[in-house]
Short mmCIF file of C-alpha atoms in Angstrom, two decimals:
data_model
loop_
_atom_site.label_atom_id
_atom_site.label_comp_id
_atom_site.label_asym_id
_atom_site.label_seq_id
_atom_site.Cartn_x
_atom_site.Cartn_y
_atom_site.Cartn_z
CA MET G 1 -21.24 31.49 -49.57
CA ASN G 2 -24.73 30.02 -48.82
CA GLN G 3 -26.67 30.06 -45.52
CA SER G 4 -25.94 26.82 -44.55
CA VAL G 5 -22.21 27.18 -44.59
CA ARG G 6 -22.42 30.65 -42.55
CA MET G 7 -24.76 28.93 -40.26
CA THR G 8 -22.19 25.89 -39.59
CA ARG G 9 -19.33 28.41 -39.35
CA ARG G 10 -21.32 30.33 -36.56
CA ALA G 11 -22.48 27.21 -34.29
CA ALA G 12 -18.36 26.21 -34.42
CA LEU G 13 -17.23 29.75 -33.28
CA ALA G 14 -20.11 29.42 -30.44
CA GLY G 15 -19.17 25.92 -29.67
CA LEU G 16 -15.46 27.01 -29.44
CA ALA G 17 -16.76 30.27 -26.98
CA GLY G 18 -18.85 28.20 -25.13
CA ALA G 19 -15.88 25.51 -24.48
CA ILE G 20 -13.85 28.78 -23.51
CA ALA G 21 -16.03 29.67 -20.96
CA ALA G 22 -16.68 26.24 -19.38
CA PRO G 23 -13.86 25.75 -17.13
CA GLY G 24 -14.48 21.69 -17.12
CA ILE G 25 -13.79 21.15 -21.16
CA ARG G 26 -11.78 23.97 -21.71
CA PRO G 27 -8.83 23.09 -24.44
CA SER G 28 -6.21 23.59 -22.57
CA MET G 29 -6.86 21.43 -19.59
CA ALA G 30 -5.69 18.37 -21.25
CA GLN G 31 -2.68 19.61 -21.21
CA SER G 32 -2.36 21.05 -17.73
CA ALA G 33 -4.45 18.50 -15.98
CA PRO G 34 -2.94 17.57 -12.58
CA ILE G 35 -0.58 14.11 -12.72
CA LYS G 36 -2.25 11.88 -10.12
CA VAL G 37 -0.25 10.03 -7.60
CA GLY G 38 -2.07 7.09 -6.06
CA VAL G 39 -1.47 6.36 -2.20
CA LEU G 40 -2.17 2.48 -1.36
CA HIS G 41 -1.17 2.26 2.07
CA SER G 42 -3.14 0.93 5.40
CA LEU G 43 -3.93 4.08 7.57
CA SER G 44 -5.83 1.48 9.48
CA GLY G 45 -5.71 -2.22 11.18
CA THR G 46 -2.65 -3.85 12.16
CA MET G 47 0.04 -2.37 9.81
CA ALA G 48 -1.17 1.12 9.96
CA ILE G 49 1.63 1.62 12.57
CA SER G 50 4.30 1.31 9.85
CA GLU G 51 2.42 2.28 6.70
CA THR G 52 0.99 5.79 7.95
CA ALA G 53 4.37 7.15 7.59
CA LEU G 54 4.73 6.15 4.14
CA ARG G 55 1.26 7.82 2.96
CA ASP G 56 2.68 10.96 4.63
CA THR G 57 6.32 10.26 2.82
CA VAL G 58 3.99 10.64 -0.52
CA LEU G 59 2.51 13.50 0.32
CA MET G 60 5.46 15.19 1.08
CA MET G 61 7.30 14.56 -2.04
CA VAL G 62 4.10 15.47 -3.72
CA GLU G 63 3.84 19.11 -2.07
CA HIS G 64 7.87 19.36 -2.61
CA GLN G 65 7.52 18.76 -6.30
CA ASN G 66 4.66 21.14 -6.60
CA SER G 67 6.41 23.99 -4.73
CA LYS G 68 9.34 23.31 -7.62
CA GLY G 69 6.63 23.86 -10.30
CA GLY G 70 5.57 20.24 -10.86
CA LEU G 71 6.44 18.10 -13.48
CA LEU G 72 5.97 18.74 -17.50
CA GLY G 73 4.64 22.07 -16.01
CA ARG G 74 1.94 20.14 -14.44
CA ARG G 75 0.92 20.20 -10.72
CA LEU G 76 0.82 16.60 -8.97
CA GLU G 77 -2.35 15.58 -7.12
CA ALA G 78 -2.17 12.86 -4.51
CA VAL G 79 -5.33 10.09 -4.40
CA VAL G 80 -5.37 8.52 -0.91
CA VAL G 81 -7.28 5.06 -0.50
CA ASP G 82 -7.24 3.09 2.77
CA PRO G 83 -6.92 -0.74 2.32
CA ALA G 84 -7.15 -0.94 6.04
CA SER G 85 -4.71 -3.69 6.61
CA ASN G 86 -7.14 -5.90 4.38
CA TRP G 87 -5.28 -7.88 1.80
CA PRO G 88 -8.26 -8.75 -0.74
CA LEU G 89 -9.27 -4.84 -0.44
CA PHE G 90 -5.54 -3.63 -1.85
CA ALA G 91 -6.82 -5.33 -5.04
CA GLU G 92 -10.11 -3.55 -5.11
CA LYS G 93 -8.40 -0.14 -4.17
CA ALA G 94 -5.76 -0.81 -6.11
CA ARG G 95 -8.38 -0.80 -9.53
CA GLU G 96 -10.28 1.83 -8.02
CA LEU G 97 -7.00 4.26 -8.42
CA LEU G 98 -6.03 2.96 -11.86
CA GLN G 99 -9.71 2.60 -13.44
CA VAL G 100 -11.42 5.43 -11.48
CA HIS G 101 -8.99 7.58 -10.59
CA ARG G 102 -6.72 6.99 -13.41
CA VAL G 103 -3.17 7.49 -11.42
CA ASP G 104 -0.41 7.88 -13.19
CA VAL G 105 1.92 6.55 -10.48
CA THR G 106 1.27 4.67 -7.40
CA TYR G 107 3.27 4.24 -3.86
CA GLY G 108 2.03 1.54 -1.83
CA CYS G 109 1.83 -1.99 0.15
CA TRP G 110 4.28 -3.29 2.82
CA THR G 111 3.31 -6.67 3.46
CA SER G 112 4.19 -9.23 0.52
CA VAL G 113 0.33 -10.49 0.55
CA SER G 114 -0.78 -6.96 0.09
CA ARG G 115 1.61 -6.79 -2.79
CA LYS G 116 0.60 -10.26 -4.43
CA SER G 117 -3.15 -8.91 -4.32
CA VAL G 118 -2.61 -6.23 -6.23
CA LEU G 119 0.38 -7.25 -8.33
CA PRO G 120 -2.14 -8.77 -11.20
CA VAL G 121 -4.05 -5.40 -11.03
CA PHE G 122 -1.40 -3.48 -12.16
CA GLU G 123 -0.25 -5.82 -14.97
CA GLU G 124 -3.80 -6.26 -16.20
CA LEU G 125 -4.26 -2.35 -16.19
CA ASN G 126 -0.77 -1.61 -17.10
CA GLY G 127 -0.41 0.45 -13.66
CA MET G 128 2.90 1.52 -12.37
CA LEU G 129 3.51 0.57 -8.90
CA PHE G 130 6.50 1.57 -6.62
CA TYR G 131 6.97 -1.24 -3.38
CA PRO G 132 9.28 0.29 -0.87
CA VAL G 133 9.75 -2.64 1.32
CA GLN G 134 12.13 -5.11 1.96
CA TYR G 135 10.67 -8.63 0.81
CA GLU G 136 11.47 -12.24 0.00
CA GLY G 137 12.36 -12.24 -3.53
CA GLU G 138 11.18 -14.71 -5.75
CA GLU G 139 9.38 -11.93 -7.91
CA GLU G 140 9.68 -10.06 -10.61
CA SER G 141 7.01 -7.56 -12.75
CA LYS G 142 7.44 -5.31 -15.48
CA ASN G 143 4.69 -2.99 -13.56
CA ILE G 144 6.38 -2.82 -10.27
CA PHE G 145 9.89 -1.60 -8.59
CA TYR G 146 11.17 -2.89 -5.78
CA THR G 147 13.08 0.02 -3.76
CA GLY G 148 12.96 -2.34 -0.83
CA ALA G 149 16.08 -4.80 -0.30
CA ALA G 150 15.73 -8.02 -1.94
CA PRO G 151 17.15 -11.15 0.66
CA ASN G 152 20.59 -10.91 -0.60
CA GLN G 153 20.73 -6.98 0.59
CA GLN G 154 19.32 -7.53 4.06
CA ALA G 155 18.64 -11.22 5.70
CA ILE G 156 21.53 -13.22 4.37
CA PRO G 157 23.97 -10.24 5.38
CA ALA G 158 22.44 -9.77 8.71
CA VAL G 159 22.53 -13.59 9.45
CA GLU G 160 26.05 -13.82 8.57
CA TYR G 161 26.92 -10.67 10.89
CA LEU G 162 25.47 -12.76 14.15
CA MET G 163 27.45 -15.59 12.64
CA SER G 164 30.81 -13.44 13.05
CA ALA G 165 32.87 -12.49 15.74
CA ASP G 166 31.40 -9.13 15.94
CA GLY G 167 28.11 -10.22 16.16
CA GLY G 168 28.42 -12.54 18.80
CA GLY G 169 29.40 -15.82 16.86
CA ALA G 170 25.80 -17.61 16.91
CA THR G 171 25.48 -20.89 16.03
CA ARG G 172 21.72 -21.48 16.92
CA ILE G 173 19.10 -19.31 15.25
CA ALA G 174 15.37 -18.77 16.05
CA LEU G 175 13.29 -17.76 13.21
CA LEU G 176 10.12 -15.84 14.57
CA GLY G 177 7.99 -14.38 12.06
CA THR G 178 4.39 -13.67 11.14
CA ASP G 179 2.62 -15.85 9.31
CA TYR G 180 2.32 -15.16 5.93
CA VAL G 181 4.43 -15.37 2.31
CA TYR G 182 7.36 -12.54 3.36
CA PRO G 183 8.47 -14.54 6.74
CA ARG G 184 7.71 -18.38 5.18
CA THR G 185 9.69 -17.39 2.17
CA THR G 186 12.53 -15.49 3.81
CA ASN G 187 13.35 -17.86 6.49
CA ARG G 188 13.22 -20.67 3.62
CA ILE G 189 15.84 -19.02 1.82
CA LEU G 190 18.08 -18.48 5.48
CA ARG G 191 17.20 -21.96 6.40
CA GLY G 192 18.86 -22.66 3.28
CA PHE G 193 21.84 -20.60 3.65
CA LEU G 194 22.17 -21.80 7.10
CA ASN G 195 22.60 -25.18 6.44
CA SER G 196 24.96 -24.52 3.59
CA LYS G 197 27.37 -22.78 6.73
CA GLY G 198 27.24 -26.09 8.56
CA ILE G 199 24.09 -25.47 10.98
CA GLY G 200 21.72 -28.18 11.07
CA ASN G 201 17.87 -27.79 11.19
CA ALA G 202 18.59 -29.07 15.17
CA ASP G 203 19.87 -25.68 15.79
CA ILE G 204 17.55 -23.83 13.80
CA MET G 205 13.93 -22.84 15.77
CA GLU G 206 10.87 -21.93 13.23
CA GLU G 207 7.57 -20.47 14.76
CA TYR G 208 4.92 -18.28 13.28
CA THR G 209 2.08 -16.36 14.59
CA PRO G 210 -1.04 -14.37 13.18
CA PHE G 211 -0.81 -10.71 12.35
CA GLY G 212 -1.76 -8.69 15.52
CA HIS G 213 -0.34 -11.21 17.85
CA SER G 214 -0.14 -10.09 21.18
CA ASP G 215 0.89 -13.00 23.74
CA TRP G 216 4.08 -13.64 23.44
CA GLN G 217 5.50 -15.25 27.11
CA GLY G 218 5.08 -18.56 25.84
CA ILE G 219 6.75 -18.22 22.68
CA VAL G 220 9.85 -16.19 24.25
CA ALA G 221 9.77 -18.80 27.01
CA ARG G 222 10.72 -21.32 24.46
CA VAL G 223 13.57 -19.50 22.87
CA LYS G 224 14.68 -18.83 26.45
CA ARG G 225 14.98 -22.73 26.34
CA PHE G 226 16.38 -23.03 23.21
CA ALA G 227 19.22 -20.89 24.10
CA SER G 228 20.21 -22.90 27.01
CA GLU G 229 21.57 -25.74 25.81
CA GLY G 230 24.86 -24.71 25.29
CA LYS G 231 25.02 -22.98 21.97
CA LYS G 232 25.47 -19.23 21.11
CA THR G 233 21.60 -18.45 20.15
CA ALA G 234 20.36 -15.65 18.09
CA ILE G 235 16.78 -14.47 16.97
CA VAL G 236 16.02 -13.37 13.70
CA SER G 237 12.69 -11.41 13.67
CA THR G 238 10.43 -11.18 10.34
CA ILE G 239 7.46 -10.03 12.81
CA ASN G 240 5.32 -7.16 11.02
CA GLY G 241 3.07 -4.50 12.40
CA ASP G 242 1.93 -3.66 15.70
CA ALA G 243 2.83 -7.18 16.99
CA ASN G 244 6.14 -6.00 17.41
CA VAL G 245 5.45 -3.95 20.44
CA PRO G 246 4.32 -6.72 22.62
CA PHE G 247 6.98 -8.93 21.51
CA TYR G 248 9.80 -6.52 22.21
CA ARG G 249 7.52 -5.85 25.66
CA GLU G 250 8.28 -9.14 26.61
CA LEU G 251 11.79 -9.78 25.77
CA GLY G 252 12.32 -6.88 28.16
CA ASN G 253 10.00 -8.98 30.75
CA GLN G 254 11.60 -11.95 30.37
CA GLY G 255 15.63 -10.30 30.70
CA ILE G 256 16.49 -11.18 27.45
CA THR G 257 19.30 -8.56 26.91
CA ALA G 258 21.44 -8.44 23.47
CA THR G 259 24.52 -9.79 25.21
CA ASP G 260 22.51 -13.41 26.14
CA ILE G 261 20.37 -13.69 22.81
CA PRO G 262 20.85 -10.89 20.43
CA CYS G 263 17.42 -10.50 17.92
CA VAL G 264 18.23 -8.79 14.29
CA ALA G 265 14.77 -7.61 13.52
CA PHE G 266 14.10 -6.96 9.17
CA SER G 267 10.88 -4.91 10.05
CA VAL G 268 11.22 -2.89 12.59
CA GLY G 269 12.61 0.76 12.28
CA GLU G 270 12.63 4.02 14.10
CA GLU G 271 9.04 4.53 13.49
CA GLU G 272 8.10 1.11 15.32
CA LEU G 273 10.29 1.89 18.34
CA ALA G 274 8.39 5.21 18.78
CA GLY G 275 5.64 3.57 20.75
CA ILE G 276 7.83 1.33 22.69
CA ASP G 277 10.07 1.99 25.85
CA THR G 278 13.78 1.05 24.40
CA ARG G 279 15.82 1.06 27.31
CA PRO G 280 15.36 -2.84 27.98
CA LEU G 281 16.16 -3.45 24.10
CA VAL G 282 19.60 -1.23 24.01
CA GLY G 283 21.93 -3.71 21.62
CA HIS G 284 19.31 -5.64 19.50
CA LEU G 285 19.55 -5.16 16.16
CA ALA G 286 17.76 -4.41 12.98
CA ALA G 287 18.98 -4.75 9.24
CA TRP G 288 18.15 -2.05 6.96
CA ASN G 289 19.91 -0.11 4.13
CA TYR G 290 19.27 3.08 5.83
CA PHE G 291 19.35 4.54 9.47
CA MET G 292 17.64 8.08 10.39
CA SER G 293 21.22 8.27 12.55
CA VAL G 294 23.56 8.13 9.10
CA GLU G 295 25.32 11.20 8.49
CA SER G 296 25.25 12.10 4.87
CA PRO G 297 24.66 15.51 3.34
CA ALA G 298 21.35 13.78 1.08
CA ASN G 299 20.15 12.50 4.67
CA THR G 300 20.29 16.10 6.40
CA VAL G 301 18.35 17.15 3.31
CA PHE G 302 15.85 14.66 3.49
CA LYS G 303 15.44 15.04 7.44
CA ASN G 304 15.03 18.47 6.71
CA LEU G 305 12.52 18.16 3.93
CA TRP G 306 10.33 15.78 6.33
CA GLN G 307 10.64 18.13 9.61
CA ALA G 308 9.61 21.04 7.70
CA TYR G 309 6.53 19.05 6.14
CA ILE G 310 5.52 16.91 9.28
CA LYS G 311 6.11 19.85 12.14
CA ASN G 312 6.63 17.29 14.84
CA PRO G 313 10.07 16.91 16.34
CA ARG G 314 8.57 13.38 17.31
CA ARG G 315 8.58 11.88 14.15
CA VAL G 316 11.26 10.32 12.97
CA THR G 317 12.43 8.78 9.64
CA ASN G 318 13.01 5.33 8.60
CA ASP G 319 14.26 3.00 5.95
CA PRO G 320 10.85 2.31 3.90
CA MET G 321 10.46 6.10 4.06
CA GLU G 322 13.73 6.55 2.60
CA ALA G 323 12.89 3.86 -0.21
CA THR G 324 9.87 5.90 -1.07
CA TYR G 325 11.56 9.15 -1.11
CA THR G 326 14.26 7.52 -3.21
CA GLY G 327 11.72 5.85 -5.86
CA PHE G 328 9.61 9.40 -6.16
CA ASN G 329 12.97 10.85 -7.07
CA MET G 330 14.00 8.43 -9.52
CA TRP G 331 10.30 8.52 -11.07
CA ALA G 332 10.35 12.44 -11.65
CA GLN G 333 13.69 12.14 -13.06
CA ALA G 334 12.48 9.37 -15.48
CA VAL G 335 9.14 11.46 -16.13
CA THR G 336 11.63 14.61 -16.81
CA GLN G 337 13.85 12.28 -19.38
CA ALA G 338 10.74 10.59 -21.20
CA ARG G 339 8.76 13.96 -21.49
CA THR G 340 5.50 11.96 -20.54
CA THR G 341 3.95 10.08 -17.75
CA ALA G 342 2.76 7.15 -19.87
CA VAL G 343 3.67 4.04 -18.00
CA ASP G 344 5.60 2.39 -21.35
CA ALA G 345 8.08 4.84 -21.74
CA VAL G 346 8.41 5.97 -17.98
CA ARG G 347 9.07 2.26 -17.30
CA THR G 348 12.06 2.16 -20.04
CA ALA G 349 13.44 5.67 -18.61
CA MET G 350 13.54 4.34 -15.33
CA ILE G 351 15.97 1.69 -15.97
CA GLY G 352 19.50 3.34 -14.92
CA GLN G 353 18.35 5.99 -13.21
CA LYS G 354 20.62 6.96 -10.44
CA PHE G 355 20.12 8.99 -7.17
CA ASP G 356 22.19 10.25 -4.37
CA ALA G 357 19.86 8.75 -1.32
CA PRO G 358 19.68 9.82 1.86
CA CYS G 359 21.75 6.28 3.14
CA GLY G 360 24.64 8.01 1.93
CA TYR G 361 25.25 5.82 -1.40
CA THR G 362 24.44 6.44 -4.93
CA GLU G 363 21.71 3.69 -6.10
CA GLU G 364 20.90 2.49 -9.12
CA MET G 365 17.46 1.06 -10.58
CA LEU G 366 18.78 -2.28 -12.28
CA PRO G 367 17.30 -3.93 -15.29
CA ASN G 368 15.21 -6.41 -12.92
CA HIS G 369 13.28 -3.83 -11.34
CA HIS G 370 15.51 -3.39 -8.25
CA LEU G 371 17.66 -1.20 -6.48
CA SER G 372 21.45 -1.39 -5.92
CA LYS G 373 21.69 -0.75 -2.10
CA PRO G 374 24.04 -0.69 0.85
CA VAL G 375 23.56 -3.40 3.74
CA MET G 376 23.40 -1.72 7.08
CA ILE G 377 23.30 -3.14 10.81
CA GLY G 378 22.13 -0.94 13.42
CA GLU G 379 21.91 -1.52 17.66
CA ILE G 380 19.04 0.18 19.33
CA GLU G 381 19.66 2.89 21.35
CA ALA G 382 17.85 4.39 24.48
CA ASN G 383 16.46 7.08 22.54
CA GLY G 384 14.75 4.75 20.10
CA GLN G 385 17.85 5.52 17.42
CA PHE G 386 19.92 3.14 15.89
CA ASN G 387 23.95 2.92 15.91
CA VAL G 388 25.56 1.61 12.54
CA VAL G 389 27.81 -1.12 13.59
CA TRP G 390 28.57 -2.55 10.55
CA LYS G 391 27.91 -1.72 6.88
CA THR G 392 28.89 -2.21 3.19
CA PRO G 393 31.85 -0.55 1.59
CA THR G 394 29.66 -0.08 -1.55
CA VAL G 395 26.02 -0.89 -2.96
CA VAL G 396 24.87 -4.19 -3.37
CA PRO G 397 23.04 -5.30 -6.41
CA ALA G 398 19.41 -6.98 -5.58
CA GLU G 399 19.26 -10.46 -6.82
CA ASN G 400 15.48 -11.48 -6.82
CA TRP G 401 15.94 -14.95 -7.30
CA SER G 402 17.75 -16.68 -4.31
CA GLN G 403 20.05 -19.52 -5.01
CA PHE G 404 18.43 -21.05 -1.90
CA ILE G 405 15.42 -21.70 -3.61
CA PRO G 406 16.39 -24.81 -5.84
CA GLU G 407 13.30 -24.58 -8.59
CA ASN G 408 14.11 -20.75 -9.07
CA ALA G 409 17.77 -21.12 -9.16
CA ASN G 410 18.00 -21.00 -12.95
CA ARG G 411 15.98 -17.74 -13.07
CA ARG G 412 18.90 -15.89 -11.18
CA ARG G 413 20.90 -13.49 -13.31
CA GLY G 414 24.55 -12.74 -13.27
#
């Protein structure tokens, strides 16, 4: 054996010894590197009132999964960013999560404008986003799993309930929303639905306000006048974020009770009510797919896990938190099934995943990347919780392309 060969081997052995000694380049690290979970929720600005709890839910699930040994023999690590209720910043933070931090999966967004801001980033970089909030539909992406409600799983059943004898028999509807894509598209769908039920445009009031709007006196007064013309009237609220606090306060100030003009909200749950005196609001409604008051073994597990993590009995659970929890568990099941965190493999494994959700129903991920979910109507109680007054007997498959948007009707799936 010549000297050059001996030196080459010696150098190779020295290099291997150095690699073993240096933690940063230890050969086993590639196998044991943490699975990175991105968290893309507003922790400041107008949406922080709603989104901070979703950040906490993801952190709870990362901690819980690690307590069970992680996934694939690897621990999970949360990477949290704050897009600060700034819609263009969502796209920048999404790119940071995917390109700089190289996260394996992301949980994030609340408003549709934030989701639409990040969608092209996730598609360009082939990331995976779980979106946990009810929305207007008219969208489908191979890079997003929508674990909140589509319109046929919240908005339309809620209005049907308001029009029913049990819901008060409303024949006039005031559509009040924050001025962005989700309220406007949802209300376009609802206007088409109401027209199909014989309610004309003269009996539909529609008003929009900016994010963070605080002066509700004039709008609430107009609703009262609209309701004073002899027809039973109800409010459908797609108001988002901290604007709900002064809105509900003004309903109370002007003496609008649920008996007179019931209001059903699509973006107000237990978390938002925690900052409001709910006594004047008793009997007003919210439409969701989960309420904290639901009695089911899975909900007991969820609530106990939350309290053990948050250590604050005043912190509540709500629908988008439950959707986050369900989506996280389905993703963990899919990763285990695929034996990898690679997006393409996990995407395939996600379809058909089932989970016994805290809502008390078994939910399934459908080929359109939406869940089958139950629909529930809850009445606000004085303690800030909801009494479920109506629910579907089974889960409802999501229809993300509405029949009431004519130009997209041909995209609907049976």
